[in-house]
Amino acid sequence: NPYIIATLLFSLGLGTTITFASSHWLLAWMGLEINTLAIIPLMARNHHPRAVEATTKYFLTQATAAAVLLFASISNAWVTGQWDISYMTHPLPNTLIILALSLKIGLAPLHTWMPEVLQGLDLTTGLILSTWQKLAPFYLFLQIAPMNYTLLIVLGLFSTLVGGWGGLNQTQLRKILAYSSIAHLGWMILVLQFSPRLTLLALLTYFVMTFSLFMVFKFNNSTTLNSLTTSWAKAPALTAMLPLILLSLGGLPPLTGFLPKWMILLELTKQSLALIATLAALSALLSLFFYLRVSYAMALTISPNNTTGTLPWRLNSHLPSTPLALAASLTTCLLPIAPATMALLPL
């Protein structure tokens, strides 16, 4: 029913807006809960056993994270007498809230739900889960001014490594996207305490690149590497564009994805964290390897030119191509305007 879908999407937006507008922990928690409850029917609408399983896993992990968040905020109010989000002076509630938000967005080592949940969803709901659902927790990350810098660096570095290693052996595109998400979140968390505007830049560029990739897979109706191999017969221009999108996600110049990684490595080096920057850059090579695998499967593998190989791909897609064209352009061409982009971001 379109009215129900519209109501659920409105609730998604409302939950995120409530969290954005709140300075009180209870209101922020309420916004996160509205977000979770709104996306659960969208995840389970296919009535497939995998979708129901993914929805159950998602609900349990988000409920656990919300309970820890509520407990930490009550503990903070008990110790300090304040419910204000920015007033987190005690290390125990601060650490608990960092861990709860890490579980909510899927940072390693609290990431194990993310690939399994994304694998059970359709591509549209997976796109919402990978992009919109990250906004509210990241807003809270930016607000709380974490005291435990070592914890954030460990979480960020571990996420970049796990995101790279985990995606190496995958043939399911949704699991590859999940591990890509974990790796990118690690880059954002690494620089969070030093430059919040760089975290915001990395988050926005990640959203644009992930939207492009999800739209390409949805346009081709592909969920596995094997199903990508005949996409050249359906959309040759899209097949030529996908390697650029994937290499942008991997962070190669002169594409857009190079910008946040370049700035983050520069900032980490300025903070005398050259070893952390080196490990993060090496972990990006792992991610780059599985992006190249997907590129090879789609752009360089040509199936036999017979009826069996080409017939399923002669059906035209009815999806609008304008959002994909715009997102793909932004994914590949934003690097030259990097100074203007940095100037527009809030301090």
PDB file of N, CA and C in Angstrom, residues 214-306:
ATOM      1  N   PHE A 214      24.559   1.142  -5.470  1.00  0.00           N
ATOM      2  CA  PHE A 214      23.282   0.450  -5.278  1.00  0.00           C
ATOM      3  C   PHE A 214      22.377   0.637  -6.490  1.00  0.00           C
ATOM      4  N   MET A 215      22.372   1.840  -7.068  1.00  0.00           N
ATOM      5  CA  MET A 215      21.512   2.097  -8.221  1.00  0.00           C
ATOM      6  C   MET A 215      21.967   1.296  -9.446  1.00  0.00           C
ATOM      7  N   VAL A 216      23.293   1.146  -9.617  1.00  0.00           N
ATOM      8  CA  VAL A 216      23.792   0.338 -10.729  1.00  0.00           C
ATOM      9  C   VAL A 216      23.338  -1.106 -10.575  1.00  0.00           C
ATOM     10  N   PHE A 217      23.476  -1.654  -9.371  1.00  0.00           N
ATOM     11  CA  PHE A 217      23.068  -3.038  -9.140  1.00  0.00           C
ATOM     12  C   PHE A 217      21.555  -3.195  -9.284  1.00  0.00           C
ATOM     13  N   LYS A 218      20.808  -2.192  -8.847  1.00  0.00           N
ATOM     14  CA  LYS A 218      19.357  -2.265  -8.978  1.00  0.00           C
ATOM     15  C   LYS A 218      18.951  -2.150 -10.452  1.00  0.00           C
ATOM     16  N   PHE A 219      19.645  -1.302 -11.197  1.00  0.00           N
ATOM     17  CA  PHE A 219      19.353  -1.143 -12.616  1.00  0.00           C
ATOM     18  C   PHE A 219      19.569  -2.454 -13.358  1.00  0.00           C
ATOM     19  N   ASN A 220      20.622  -3.198 -12.953  1.00  0.00           N
ATOM     20  CA  ASN A 220      20.924  -4.482 -13.587  1.00  0.00           C
ATOM     21  C   ASN A 220      20.220  -5.657 -12.919  1.00  0.00           C
ATOM     22  N   ASN A 221      19.536  -5.389 -11.800  1.00  0.00           N
ATOM     23  CA  ASN A 221      18.859  -6.452 -11.044  1.00  0.00           C
ATOM     24  C   ASN A 221      19.849  -7.558 -10.673  1.00  0.00           C
ATOM     25  N   SER A 222      20.993  -7.146 -10.135  1.00  0.00           N
ATOM     26  CA  SER A 222      22.080  -8.083  -9.827  1.00  0.00           C
ATOM     27  C   SER A 222      22.327  -8.124  -8.326  1.00  0.00           C
ATOM     28  N   THR A 223      22.500  -9.327  -7.798  1.00  0.00           N
ATOM     29  CA  THR A 223      22.876  -9.474  -6.396  1.00  0.00           C
ATOM     30  C   THR A 223      24.095 -10.369  -6.213  1.00  0.00           C
ATOM     31  N   THR A 224      24.598 -10.970  -7.289  1.00  0.00           N
ATOM     32  CA  THR A 224      25.805 -11.794  -7.193  1.00  0.00           C
ATOM     33  C   THR A 224      26.799 -11.381  -8.273  1.00  0.00           C
ATOM     34  N   LEU A 225      28.054 -11.785  -8.076  1.00  0.00           N
ATOM     35  CA  LEU A 225      29.082 -11.484  -9.080  1.00  0.00           C
ATOM     36  C   LEU A 225      28.770 -12.139 -10.421  1.00  0.00           C
ATOM     37  N   ASN A 226      28.250 -13.368 -10.375  1.00  0.00           N
ATOM     38  CA  ASN A 226      27.959 -14.074 -11.628  1.00  0.00           C
ATOM     39  C   ASN A 226      26.899 -13.354 -12.454  1.00  0.00           C
ATOM     40  N   SER A 227      25.907 -12.761 -11.790  1.00  0.00           N
ATOM     41  CA  SER A 227      24.835 -12.094 -12.533  1.00  0.00           C
ATOM     42  C   SER A 227      25.314 -10.802 -13.190  1.00  0.00           C
ATOM     43  N   LEU A 228      26.479 -10.300 -12.758  1.00  0.00           N
ATOM     44  CA  LEU A 228      27.022  -9.081 -13.384  1.00  0.00           C
ATOM     45  C   LEU A 228      27.685  -9.359 -14.726  1.00  0.00           C
ATOM     46  N   THR A 229      28.027 -10.617 -14.969  1.00  0.00           N
ATOM     47  CA  THR A 229      28.873 -10.899 -16.128  1.00  0.00           C
ATOM     48  C   THR A 229      28.165 -10.681 -17.460  1.00  0.00           C
ATOM     49  N   THR A 230      26.837 -10.675 -17.476  1.00  0.00           N
ATOM     50  CA  THR A 230      26.131 -10.444 -18.739  1.00  0.00           C
ATOM     51  C   THR A 230      25.556  -9.033 -18.829  1.00  0.00           C
ATOM     52  N   SER A 231      25.955  -8.152 -17.930  1.00  0.00           N
ATOM     53  CA  SER A 231      25.373  -6.805 -17.939  1.00  0.00           C
ATOM     54  C   SER A 231      25.811  -5.985 -19.149  1.00  0.00           C
ATOM     55  N   TRP A 232      26.933  -6.374 -19.792  1.00  0.00           N
ATOM     56  CA  TRP A 232      27.388  -5.620 -20.976  1.00  0.00           C
ATOM     57  C   TRP A 232      26.344  -5.667 -22.081  1.00  0.00           C
ATOM     58  N   ALA A 233      25.549  -6.758 -22.157  1.00  0.00           N
ATOM     59  CA  ALA A 233      24.570  -6.882 -23.234  1.00  0.00           C
ATOM     60  C   ALA A 233      23.367  -5.982 -23.001  1.00  0.00           C
ATOM     61  N   LYS A 234      23.160  -5.573 -21.741  1.00  0.00           N
ATOM     62  CA  LYS A 234      21.989  -4.754 -21.442  1.00  0.00           C
ATOM     63  C   LYS A 234      22.319  -3.262 -21.436  1.00  0.00           C
ATOM     64  N   ALA A 235      23.399  -2.899 -20.768  1.00  0.00           N
ATOM     65  CA  ALA A 235      23.718  -1.475 -20.616  1.00  0.00           C
ATOM     66  C   ALA A 235      25.223  -1.291 -20.746  1.00  0.00           C
ATOM     67  N   PRO A 236      25.740  -1.192 -21.959  1.00  0.00           N
ATOM     68  CA  PRO A 236      27.197  -1.057 -22.121  1.00  0.00           C
ATOM     69  C   PRO A 236      27.769   0.214 -21.504  1.00  0.00           C
ATOM     70  N   ALA A 237      27.011   1.321 -21.554  1.00  0.00           N
ATOM     71  CA  ALA A 237      27.516   2.564 -20.959  1.00  0.00           C
ATOM     72  C   ALA A 237      27.630   2.424 -19.450  1.00  0.00           C
ATOM     73  N   LEU A 238      26.637   1.787 -18.849  1.00  0.00           N
ATOM     74  CA  LEU A 238      26.659   1.562 -17.402  1.00  0.00           C
ATOM     75  C   LEU A 238      27.787   0.613 -17.013  1.00  0.00           C
ATOM     76  N   THR A 239      28.033  -0.373 -17.871  1.00  0.00           N
ATOM     77  CA  THR A 239      29.121  -1.322 -17.630  1.00  0.00           C
ATOM     78  C   THR A 239      30.470  -0.605 -17.658  1.00  0.00           C
ATOM     79  N   ALA A 240      30.613   0.372 -18.533  1.00  0.00           N
ATOM     80  CA  ALA A 240      31.857   1.142 -18.593  1.00  0.00           C
ATOM     81  C   ALA A 240      31.989   2.086 -17.405  1.00  0.00           C
ATOM     82  N   MET A 241      30.851   2.517 -16.834  1.00  0.00           N
ATOM     83  CA  MET A 241      30.878   3.481 -15.732  1.00  0.00           C
ATOM     84  C   MET A 241      31.163   2.818 -14.388  1.00  0.00           C
ATOM     85  N   LEU A 242      30.745   1.566 -14.229  1.00  0.00           N
ATOM     86  CA  LEU A 242      30.851   0.923 -12.924  1.00  0.00           C
ATOM     87  C   LEU A 242      32.289   0.828 -12.406  1.00  0.00           C
ATOM     88  N   PRO A 243      33.300   0.471 -13.224  1.00  0.00           N
ATOM     89  CA  PRO A 243      34.662   0.450 -12.674  1.00  0.00           C
ATOM     90  C   PRO A 243      35.097   1.788 -12.094  1.00  0.00           C
ATOM     91  N   LEU A 244      34.668   2.890 -12.708  1.00  0.00           N
ATOM     92  CA  LEU A 244      35.028   4.209 -12.161  1.00  0.00           C
ATOM     93  C   LEU A 244      34.381   4.428 -10.804  1.00  0.00           C
ATOM     94  N   ILE A 245      33.115   4.014 -10.658  1.00  0.00           N
ATOM     95  CA  ILE A 245      32.437   4.152  -9.360  1.00  0.00           C
ATOM     96  C   ILE A 245      33.137   3.308  -8.300  1.00  0.00           C
ATOM     97  N   LEU A 246      33.501   2.079  -8.671  1.00  0.00           N
ATOM     98  CA  LEU A 246      34.158   1.186  -7.711  1.00  0.00           C
ATOM     99  C   LEU A 246      35.550   1.697  -7.338  1.00  0.00           C
ATOM    100  N   LEU A 247      36.291   2.208  -8.315  1.00  0.00           N
ATOM    101  CA  LEU A 247      37.621   2.742  -8.011  1.00  0.00           C
ATOM    102  C   LEU A 247      37.515   4.016  -7.180  1.00  0.00           C
ATOM    103  N   SER A 248      36.434   4.763  -7.361  1.00  0.00           N
ATOM    104  CA  SER A 248      36.204   5.925  -6.508  1.00  0.00           C
ATOM    105  C   SER A 248      35.945   5.483  -5.061  1.00  0.00           C
ATOM    106  N   LEU A 249      35.161   4.423  -4.891  1.00  0.00           N
ATOM    107  CA  LEU A 249      34.956   3.872  -3.547  1.00  0.00           C
ATOM    108  C   LEU A 249      36.274   3.394  -2.944  1.00  0.00           C
ATOM    109  N   GLY A 250      37.142   2.853  -3.799  1.00  0.00           N
ATOM    110  CA  GLY A 250      38.439   2.405  -3.317  1.00  0.00           C
ATOM    111  C   GLY A 250      39.386   3.540  -2.973  1.00  0.00           C
ATOM    112  N   GLY A 251      39.107   4.745  -3.454  1.00  0.00           N
ATOM    113  CA  GLY A 251      39.925   5.906  -3.095  1.00  0.00           C
ATOM    114  C   GLY A 251      41.065   6.195  -4.044  1.00  0.00           C
ATOM    115  N   LEU A 252      40.898   5.882  -5.340  1.00  0.00           N
ATOM    116  CA  LEU A 252      41.970   6.172  -6.291  1.00  0.00           C
ATOM    117  C   LEU A 252      41.809   7.573  -6.882  1.00  0.00           C
ATOM    118  N   PRO A 253      42.907   8.330  -7.026  1.00  0.00           N
ATOM    119  CA  PRO A 253      42.806   9.604  -7.747  1.00  0.00           C
ATOM    120  C   PRO A 253      42.695   9.338  -9.237  1.00  0.00           C
ATOM    121  N   PRO A 254      42.101  10.218 -10.034  1.00  0.00           N
ATOM    122  CA  PRO A 254      41.570  11.531  -9.670  1.00  0.00           C
ATOM    123  C   PRO A 254      40.064  11.500  -9.408  1.00  0.00           C
ATOM    124  N   LEU A 255      39.550  10.464  -8.755  1.00  0.00           N
ATOM    125  CA  LEU A 255      38.114  10.313  -8.521  1.00  0.00           C
ATOM    126  C   LEU A 255      37.728  10.889  -7.153  1.00  0.00           C
ATOM    127  N   THR A 256      36.428  11.050  -6.951  1.00  0.00           N
ATOM    128  CA  THR A 256      35.931  11.730  -5.751  1.00  0.00           C
ATOM    129  C   THR A 256      36.342  11.018  -4.468  1.00  0.00           C
ATOM    130  N   GLY A 257      36.348   9.669  -4.470  1.00  0.00           N
ATOM    131  CA  GLY A 257      36.656   8.928  -3.251  1.00  0.00           C
ATOM    132  C   GLY A 257      38.055   9.154  -2.716  1.00  0.00           C
ATOM    133  N   PHE A 258      38.944   9.696  -3.551  1.00  0.00           N
ATOM    134  CA  PHE A 258      40.306   9.990  -3.090  1.00  0.00           C
ATOM    135  C   PHE A 258      40.317  11.167  -2.120  1.00  0.00           C
ATOM    136  N   LEU A 259      39.381  12.086  -2.266  1.00  0.00           N
ATOM    137  CA  LEU A 259      39.385  13.322  -1.473  1.00  0.00           C
ATOM    138  C   LEU A 259      39.314  13.064   0.032  1.00  0.00           C
ATOM    139  N   PRO A 260      38.286  12.348   0.554  1.00  0.00           N
ATOM    140  CA  PRO A 260      38.250  12.163   2.012  1.00  0.00           C
ATOM    141  C   PRO A 260      39.424  11.345   2.541  1.00  0.00           C
ATOM    142  N   LYS A 261      39.846  10.306   1.802  1.00  0.00           N
ATOM    143  CA  LYS A 261      40.975   9.501   2.289  1.00  0.00           C
ATOM    144  C   LYS A 261      42.262  10.333   2.329  1.00  0.00           C
ATOM    145  N   TRP A 262      42.463  11.123   1.319  1.00  0.00           N
ATOM    146  CA  TRP A 262      43.642  11.998   1.258  1.00  0.00           C
ATOM    147  C   TRP A 262      43.652  12.968   2.446  1.00  0.00           C
ATOM    148  N   MET A 263      42.522  13.632   2.694  1.00  0.00           N
ATOM    149  CA  MET A 263      42.448  14.606   3.783  1.00  0.00           C
ATOM    150  C   MET A 263      42.571  13.935   5.151  1.00  0.00           C
ATOM    151  N   ILE A 264      42.000  12.734   5.289  1.00  0.00           N
ATOM    152  CA  ILE A 264      42.079  12.027   6.573  1.00  0.00           C
ATOM    153  C   ILE A 264      43.517  11.600   6.853  1.00  0.00           C
ATOM    154  N   LEU A 265      44.209  11.068   5.836  1.00  0.00           N
ATOM    155  CA  LEU A 265      45.613  10.690   6.031  1.00  0.00           C
ATOM    156  C   LEU A 265      46.464  11.905   6.365  1.00  0.00           C
ATOM    157  N   LEU A 266      46.176  13.027   5.735  1.00  0.00           N
ATOM    158  CA  LEU A 266      46.909  14.267   6.023  1.00  0.00           C
ATOM    159  C   LEU A 266      46.690  14.701   7.474  1.00  0.00           C
ATOM    160  N   GLU A 267      45.431  14.641   7.933  1.00  0.00           N
ATOM    161  CA  GLU A 267      45.115  15.047   9.305  1.00  0.00           C
ATOM    162  C   GLU A 267      45.742  14.102  10.324  1.00  0.00           C
ATOM    163  N   LEU A 268      45.704  12.795  10.067  1.00  0.00           N
ATOM    164  CA  LEU A 268      46.330  11.843  10.994  1.00  0.00           C
ATOM    165  C   LEU A 268      47.835  12.062  11.078  1.00  0.00           C
ATOM    166  N   THR A 269      48.457  12.392   9.953  1.00  0.00           N
ATOM    167  CA  THR A 269      49.900  12.670   9.965  1.00  0.00           C
ATOM    168  C   THR A 269      50.198  13.940  10.756  1.00  0.00           C
ATOM    169  N   LYS A 270      49.335  14.943  10.628  1.00  0.00           N
ATOM    170  CA  LYS A 270      49.519  16.180  11.407  1.00  0.00           C
ATOM    171  C   LYS A 270      49.417  15.917  12.907  1.00  0.00           C
ATOM    172  N   GLN A 271      48.600  14.930  13.288  1.00  0.00           N
ATOM    173  CA  GLN A 271      48.411  14.620  14.704  1.00  0.00           C
ATOM    174  C   GLN A 271      49.460  13.634  15.216  1.00  0.00           C
ATOM    175  N   SER A 272      50.560  13.438  14.457  1.00  0.00           N
ATOM    176  CA  SER A 272      51.652  12.530  14.824  1.00  0.00           C
ATOM    177  C   SER A 272      51.185  11.089  14.954  1.00  0.00           C
ATOM    178  N   LEU A 273      50.268  10.695  14.086  1.00  0.00           N
ATOM    179  CA  LEU A 273      49.775   9.316  14.061  1.00  0.00           C
ATOM    180  C   LEU A 273      50.136   8.677  12.716  1.00  0.00           C
ATOM    181  N   ALA A 274      51.422   8.771  12.377  1.00  0.00           N
ATOM    182  CA  ALA A 274      51.864   8.276  11.070  1.00  0.00           C
ATOM    183  C   ALA A 274      51.661   6.767  10.946  1.00  0.00           C
ATOM    184  N   LEU A 275      51.850   6.011  12.037  1.00  0.00           N
ATOM    185  CA  LEU A 275      51.674   4.559  11.976  1.00  0.00           C
ATOM    186  C   LEU A 275      50.215   4.197  11.711  1.00  0.00           C
ATOM    187  N   ILE A 276      49.300   4.895  12.406  1.00  0.00           N
ATOM    188  CA  ILE A 276      47.864   4.660  12.193  1.00  0.00           C
ATOM    189  C   ILE A 276      47.479   4.999  10.755  1.00  0.00           C
ATOM    190  N   ALA A 277      48.013   6.117  10.238  1.00  0.00           N
ATOM    191  CA  ALA A 277      47.720   6.516   8.857  1.00  0.00           C
ATOM    192  C   ALA A 277      48.242   5.473   7.867  1.00  0.00           C
ATOM    193  N   THR A 278      49.439   4.918   8.142  1.00  0.00           N
ATOM    194  CA  THR A 278      50.009   3.903   7.245  1.00  0.00           C
ATOM    195  C   THR A 278      49.160   2.638   7.241  1.00  0.00           C
ATOM    196  N   LEU A 279      48.731   2.188   8.433  1.00  0.00           N
ATOM    197  CA  LEU A 279      47.898   0.986   8.516  1.00  0.00           C
ATOM    198  C   LEU A 279      46.561   1.194   7.823  1.00  0.00           C
ATOM    199  N   ALA A 280      45.986   2.400   7.983  1.00  0.00           N
ATOM    200  CA  ALA A 280      44.712   2.685   7.311  1.00  0.00           C
ATOM    201  C   ALA A 280      44.878   2.679   5.796  1.00  0.00           C
ATOM    202  N   ALA A 281      45.972   3.266   5.315  1.00  0.00           N
ATOM    203  CA  ALA A 281      46.213   3.286   3.864  1.00  0.00           C
ATOM    204  C   ALA A 281      46.430   1.874   3.320  1.00  0.00           C
ATOM    205  N   LEU A 282      47.132   1.021   4.088  1.00  0.00           N
ATOM    206  CA  LEU A 282      47.337  -0.360   3.648  1.00  0.00           C
ATOM    207  C   LEU A 282      46.023  -1.140   3.655  1.00  0.00           C
ATOM    208  N   SER A 283      45.164  -0.858   4.626  1.00  0.00           N
ATOM    209  CA  SER A 283      43.872  -1.556   4.658  1.00  0.00           C
ATOM    210  C   SER A 283      42.997  -1.152   3.469  1.00  0.00           C
ATOM    211  N   ALA A 284      43.205   0.078   2.965  1.00  0.00           N
ATOM    212  CA  ALA A 284      42.441   0.500   1.779  1.00  0.00           C
ATOM    213  C   ALA A 284      42.806  -0.342   0.563  1.00  0.00           C
ATOM    214  N   LEU A 285      44.026  -0.898   0.541  1.00  0.00           N
ATOM    215  CA  LEU A 285      44.418  -1.768  -0.572  1.00  0.00           C
ATOM    216  C   LEU A 285      43.605  -3.060  -0.579  1.00  0.00           C
ATOM    217  N   LEU A 286      43.265  -3.549   0.617  1.00  0.00           N
ATOM    218  CA  LEU A 286      42.422  -4.750   0.689  1.00  0.00           C
ATOM    219  C   LEU A 286      41.055  -4.479   0.075  1.00  0.00           C
ATOM    220  N   SER A 287      40.465  -3.335   0.451  1.00  0.00           N
ATOM    221  CA  SER A 287      39.163  -2.982  -0.118  1.00  0.00           C
ATOM    222  C   SER A 287      39.266  -2.801  -1.625  1.00  0.00           C
ATOM    223  N   LEU A 288      40.350  -2.191  -2.060  1.00  0.00           N
ATOM    224  CA  LEU A 288      40.536  -1.953  -3.496  1.00  0.00           C
ATOM    225  C   LEU A 288      40.572  -3.269  -4.276  1.00  0.00           C
ATOM    226  N   PHE A 289      41.104  -4.321  -3.653  1.00  0.00           N
ATOM    227  CA  PHE A 289      41.193  -5.603  -4.348  1.00  0.00           C
ATOM    228  C   PHE A 289      39.805  -6.157  -4.659  1.00  0.00           C
ATOM    229  N   PHE A 290      38.878  -6.122  -3.674  1.00  0.00           N
ATOM    230  CA  PHE A 290      37.569  -6.704  -4.005  1.00  0.00           C
ATOM    231  C   PHE A 290      36.726  -5.767  -4.865  1.00  0.00           C
ATOM    232  N   TYR A 291      37.015  -4.461  -4.847  1.00  0.00           N
ATOM    233  CA  TYR A 291      36.351  -3.588  -5.828  1.00  0.00           C
ATOM    234  C   TYR A 291      36.811  -3.941  -7.243  1.00  0.00           C
ATOM    235  N   LEU A 292      38.099  -4.240  -7.388  1.00  0.00           N
ATOM    236  CA  LEU A 292      38.619  -4.616  -8.705  1.00  0.00           C
ATOM    237  C   LEU A 292      38.037  -5.953  -9.169  1.00  0.00           C
ATOM    238  N   ARG A 293      37.772  -6.854  -8.226  1.00  0.00           N
ATOM    239  CA  ARG A 293      37.133  -8.123  -8.589  1.00  0.00           C
ATOM    240  C   ARG A 293      35.760  -7.881  -9.209  1.00  0.00           C
ATOM    241  N   VAL A 294      34.985  -6.976  -8.579  1.00  0.00           N
ATOM    242  CA  VAL A 294      33.656  -6.666  -9.115  1.00  0.00           C
ATOM    243  C   VAL A 294      33.790  -5.985 -10.471  1.00  0.00           C
ATOM    244  N   SER A 295      34.749  -5.081 -10.610  1.00  0.00           N
ATOM    245  CA  SER A 295      34.971  -4.409 -11.896  1.00  0.00           C
ATOM    246  C   SER A 295      35.305  -5.418 -12.980  1.00  0.00           C
ATOM    247  N   TYR A 296      36.172  -6.360 -12.639  1.00  0.00           N
ATOM    248  CA  TYR A 296      36.568  -7.371 -13.613  1.00  0.00           C
ATOM    249  C   TYR A 296      35.361  -8.215 -14.026  1.00  0.00           C
ATOM    250  N   ALA A 297      34.529  -8.597 -13.052  1.00  0.00           N
ATOM    251  CA  ALA A 297      33.369  -9.436 -13.357  1.00  0.00           C
ATOM    252  C   ALA A 297      32.398  -8.724 -14.290  1.00  0.00           C
ATOM    253  N   MET A 298      32.257  -7.396 -14.125  1.00  0.00           N
ATOM    254  CA  MET A 298      31.236  -6.693 -14.896  1.00  0.00           C
ATOM    255  C   MET A 298      31.776  -6.181 -16.232  1.00  0.00           C
ATOM    256  N   ALA A 299      32.972  -5.618 -16.221  1.00  0.00           N
ATOM    257  CA  ALA A 299      33.439  -4.907 -17.413  1.00  0.00           C
ATOM    258  C   ALA A 299      34.310  -5.762 -18.323  1.00  0.00           C
ATOM    259  N   LEU A 300      35.000  -6.749 -17.771  1.00  0.00           N
ATOM    260  CA  LEU A 300      35.983  -7.470 -18.573  1.00  0.00           C
ATOM    261  C   LEU A 300      35.599  -8.913 -18.873  1.00  0.00           C
ATOM    262  N   THR A 301      34.499  -9.378 -18.303  1.00  0.00           N
ATOM    263  CA  THR A 301      34.054 -10.751 -18.563  1.00  0.00           C
ATOM    264  C   THR A 301      32.913 -10.714 -19.567  1.00  0.00           C
ATOM    265  N   ILE A 302      33.104 -11.340 -20.692  1.00  0.00           N
ATOM    266  CA  ILE A 302      32.078 -11.367 -21.732  1.00  0.00           C
ATOM    267  C   ILE A 302      31.572 -12.795 -21.867  1.00  0.00           C
ATOM    268  N   SER A 303      30.279 -12.972 -21.621  1.00  0.00           N
ATOM    269  CA  SER A 303      29.714 -14.312 -21.721  1.00  0.00           C
ATOM    270  C   SER A 303      29.514 -14.680 -23.193  1.00  0.00           C
ATOM    271  N   PRO A 304      29.281 -15.962 -23.494  1.00  0.00           N
ATOM    272  CA  PRO A 304      29.058 -16.366 -24.893  1.00  0.00           C
ATOM    273  C   PRO A 304      27.892 -15.606 -25.513  1.00  0.00           C
ATOM    274  N   ASN A 305      28.085 -15.160 -26.724  1.00  0.00           N
ATOM    275  CA  ASN A 305      27.059 -14.352 -27.390  1.00  0.00           C
ATOM    276  C   ASN A 305      26.019 -15.275 -28.037  1.00  0.00           C
ATOM    277  N   ASN A 306      25.254 -15.921 -27.175  1.00  0.00           N
ATOM    278  CA  ASN A 306      24.175 -16.766 -27.672  1.00  0.00           C
ATOM    279  C   ASN A 306      22.867 -16.362 -27.009  1.00  0.00           C
TER     280      ASN A 306
END
